Amino acid sequence: MNHIQLSDHFNYPKLLRFVAPSVIMMIFTSIYGVVDGFFVSNYVGKTPFAALNLIYPFLMLLGALGFMMGTGGTAIVARKLGEDRKKEANAAFSMLVEATVIGGVILTAGGFLVLRPIARWMGAEGAMLEDCVLYGGILLLSLTAFMLQNLFQSFFVTAEEPKLGLWVMIAAGVTNMVLDALFIAVFQWGLAGAAAASALSQVVGGVLPLGYFLSGKNPVLRLERAKLDRAVLGAACINGSSELMTNISMSLVNILYNFQLMSLAGEDGVAAYGVIMYVNFVFIAIFIGYSLGSAPIISYHYGAQNHQEMKNLFRKSVVLVTITGAAMILISELLARPLTALFVGYDQQLLELTCRGFMIYALSFLCTGANIFGSAFFTALGDGLVSALISFLRTLLFQIVAVMALPVLLGVDGIWLAIVAAELAAMLVTGVFLVAKRKKYHYI
């Protein structure tokens, strides 16, 4: 197979080959929580399972910096490469990695200070509170590695090594699965074993890429002594603000969902939502992976002012995202019961609640793909403001309004329908921006 470069012309087969490692890489990333949830629910119990789901959004909130630096920085570095400014590209890359490490250390320290109060504020008490603190405390130890892992997911693609990035994520994913089985099923370490397995797998996913880029083996990007460039750091933060907003908003909204479910369905509601999120993580990982994989290509050709290839990439992306979204809805409706039974098959009432919720929730997938790609597309073009606005409306404002209003009318079903209403509204906004910006960026 010939090596694919960012400067190539992309037909459907070449585009799919190039983004496939990023898609699979994101699927393996999503497996972390899924595997933990499976083993905790089936081997430890419903209360630790609910505790894991309650505290997990807070941990993702802290790790969002890595996504911001990766996506925002990738657009800048890829554009510099497209403009044939390789030295500046490497300087920016190195500085962003160092900034992520420093940020990770600071956020880890802060996380330990507020972990227990946050868990208590979210409604945990008694055994559930202690489980939240136990699981969250262990995961905080690997927070910096987790942030680096998120950052390198984007930069492996920019370095024209998506395949190597995939192998790193496979190694991390397999580590998590094997250690979960060993620590929970064999050693019977319970929730602590699940947290330790995830933490060690995140170390694998974050440290291996660090060693690779420090070795200087990649011909496109390498880590070197970095100098603070406030302009680049600021641009990366602004450009990646949509991804930061997405992760922060998702965490906050997940907390709100849990509040609503605790009041309407109790511990079972939180557990059901956790299962739906696990399956949802895997499904939307496909959209996120495609967006991450295609973004450096878009940034490169935008920097090179290759308008024909911009049009080609946009057209093909719209087709692929639409077909994938429709297929996901069909698969979800057919497999809702067996998928949810993997996690909560031992409790018939919880199984029925979860299955119904997932079948309603899955209707959102058609709109979700368009919104994720639309936001990432504007990030790749360096239009962080539009990207952030799409993410803000999609993941925060529209969902807050929907999850507060619909349950009043429809009860628990209103919570599951909230995501469908929010994604549909966001898709209309995304469409408006794509039409409005078409002449400026020459993709239509």
PDB file of C-alpha atoms in Angstrom, residues 61 64-75 154 234-251 288 291-292 295 371-396 430 433:
ATOM      1  CA  LEU A  61     -14.147  17.623  32.101  1.00  0.00           C
ATOM      2  CA  ALA A  64     -10.747  18.271  27.930  1.00  0.00           C
ATOM      3  CA  LEU A  65      -7.565  20.388  27.696  1.00  0.00           C
ATOM      4  CA  GLY A  66      -5.879  17.592  25.736  1.00  0.00           C
ATOM      5  CA  PHE A  67      -8.634  17.610  23.118  1.00  0.00           C
ATOM      6  CA  MET A  68      -8.392  21.379  22.769  1.00  0.00           C
ATOM      7  CA  MET A  69      -4.614  21.397  22.318  1.00  0.00           C
ATOM      8  CA  GLY A  70      -4.773  18.495  19.881  1.00  0.00           C
ATOM      9  CA  THR A  71      -7.522  19.685  17.568  1.00  0.00           C
ATOM     10  CA  GLY A  72      -6.738  23.379  17.797  1.00  0.00           C
ATOM     11  CA  GLY A  73      -3.004  22.823  17.455  1.00  0.00           C
ATOM     12  CA  THR A  74      -3.334  20.353  14.599  1.00  0.00           C
ATOM     13  CA  ALA A  75      -5.075  22.920  12.404  1.00  0.00           C
ATOM     14  CA  SER A 154      -4.699  14.370  16.345  1.00  0.00           C
ATOM     15  CA  GLY A 234      -3.569  31.554  21.993  1.00  0.00           C
ATOM     16  CA  ALA A 235      -4.551  30.603  18.443  1.00  0.00           C
ATOM     17  CA  ALA A 236      -4.562  26.898  19.352  1.00  0.00           C
ATOM     18  CA  CYS A 237      -6.766  27.569  22.385  1.00  0.00           C
ATOM     19  CA  ILE A 238      -9.190  29.715  20.387  1.00  0.00           C
ATOM     20  CA  ASN A 239      -9.215  27.337  17.430  1.00  0.00           C
ATOM     21  CA  GLY A 240      -9.666  24.313  19.666  1.00  0.00           C
ATOM     22  CA  SER A 241     -12.217  26.030  21.862  1.00  0.00           C
ATOM     23  CA  SER A 242     -15.021  24.194  20.066  1.00  0.00           C
ATOM     24  CA  GLU A 243     -13.598  20.825  21.117  1.00  0.00           C
ATOM     25  CA  LEU A 244     -12.972  22.167  24.623  1.00  0.00           C
ATOM     26  CA  MET A 245     -16.530  23.454  24.687  1.00  0.00           C
ATOM     27  CA  THR A 246     -17.824  20.123  23.404  1.00  0.00           C
ATOM     28  CA  ASN A 247     -16.103  18.148  26.149  1.00  0.00           C
ATOM     29  CA  ILE A 248     -16.941  20.605  28.914  1.00  0.00           C
ATOM     30  CA  SER A 249     -20.538  20.850  27.752  1.00  0.00           C
ATOM     31  CA  MET A 250     -20.935  17.091  27.454  1.00  0.00           C
ATOM     32  CA  SER A 251     -19.627  16.664  30.982  1.00  0.00           C
ATOM     33  CA  ILE A 288     -15.161  11.866  15.806  1.00  0.00           C
ATOM     34  CA  SER A 291     -13.402  14.301  11.712  1.00  0.00           C
ATOM     35  CA  LEU A 292      -9.983  13.959  13.356  1.00  0.00           C
ATOM     36  CA  ALA A 295      -9.161  17.646   9.530  1.00  0.00           C
ATOM     37  CA  ASN A 371     -22.844  18.366  13.631  1.00  0.00           C
ATOM     38  CA  ILE A 372     -19.562  16.755  14.716  1.00  0.00           C
ATOM     39  CA  PHE A 373     -18.115  17.013  11.217  1.00  0.00           C
ATOM     40  CA  GLY A 374     -19.415  20.560  10.736  1.00  0.00           C
ATOM     41  CA  SER A 375     -17.750  21.779  13.920  1.00  0.00           C
ATOM     42  CA  ALA A 376     -14.481  19.973  13.131  1.00  0.00           C
ATOM     43  CA  PHE A 377     -14.567  21.288   9.559  1.00  0.00           C
ATOM     44  CA  PHE A 378     -14.573  24.913  10.716  1.00  0.00           C
ATOM     45  CA  THR A 379     -11.843  24.137  13.256  1.00  0.00           C
ATOM     46  CA  ALA A 380      -9.707  22.743  10.410  1.00  0.00           C
ATOM     47  CA  LEU A 381     -10.288  25.980   8.476  1.00  0.00           C
ATOM     48  CA  GLY A 382      -9.115  28.003  11.469  1.00  0.00           C
ATOM     49  CA  ASP A 383     -12.582  29.434  12.126  1.00  0.00           C
ATOM     50  CA  GLY A 384     -12.670  28.562  15.811  1.00  0.00           C
ATOM     51  CA  LEU A 385     -15.489  31.014  16.570  1.00  0.00           C
ATOM     52  CA  VAL A 386     -18.033  29.306  14.301  1.00  0.00           C
ATOM     53  CA  SER A 387     -16.857  25.880  15.417  1.00  0.00           C
ATOM     54  CA  ALA A 388     -17.195  26.848  19.080  1.00  0.00           C
ATOM     55  CA  LEU A 389     -20.657  28.306  18.512  1.00  0.00           C
ATOM     56  CA  ILE A 390     -21.891  25.095  16.875  1.00  0.00           C
ATOM     57  CA  SER A 391     -20.453  23.051  19.743  1.00  0.00           C
ATOM     58  CA  PHE A 392     -21.862  25.396  22.394  1.00  0.00           C
ATOM     59  CA  LEU A 393     -25.370  25.268  20.968  1.00  0.00           C
ATOM     60  CA  ARG A 394     -25.267  21.531  20.247  1.00  0.00           C
ATOM     61  CA  THR A 395     -23.736  20.190  23.429  1.00  0.00           C
ATOM     62  CA  LEU A 396     -24.842  22.734  26.006  1.00  0.00           C
ATOM     63  CA  THR A 430     -24.648  23.918  11.177  1.00  0.00           C
ATOM     64  CA  PHE A 433     -23.133  28.315   8.717  1.00  0.00           C
TER      65      PHE A 433
END
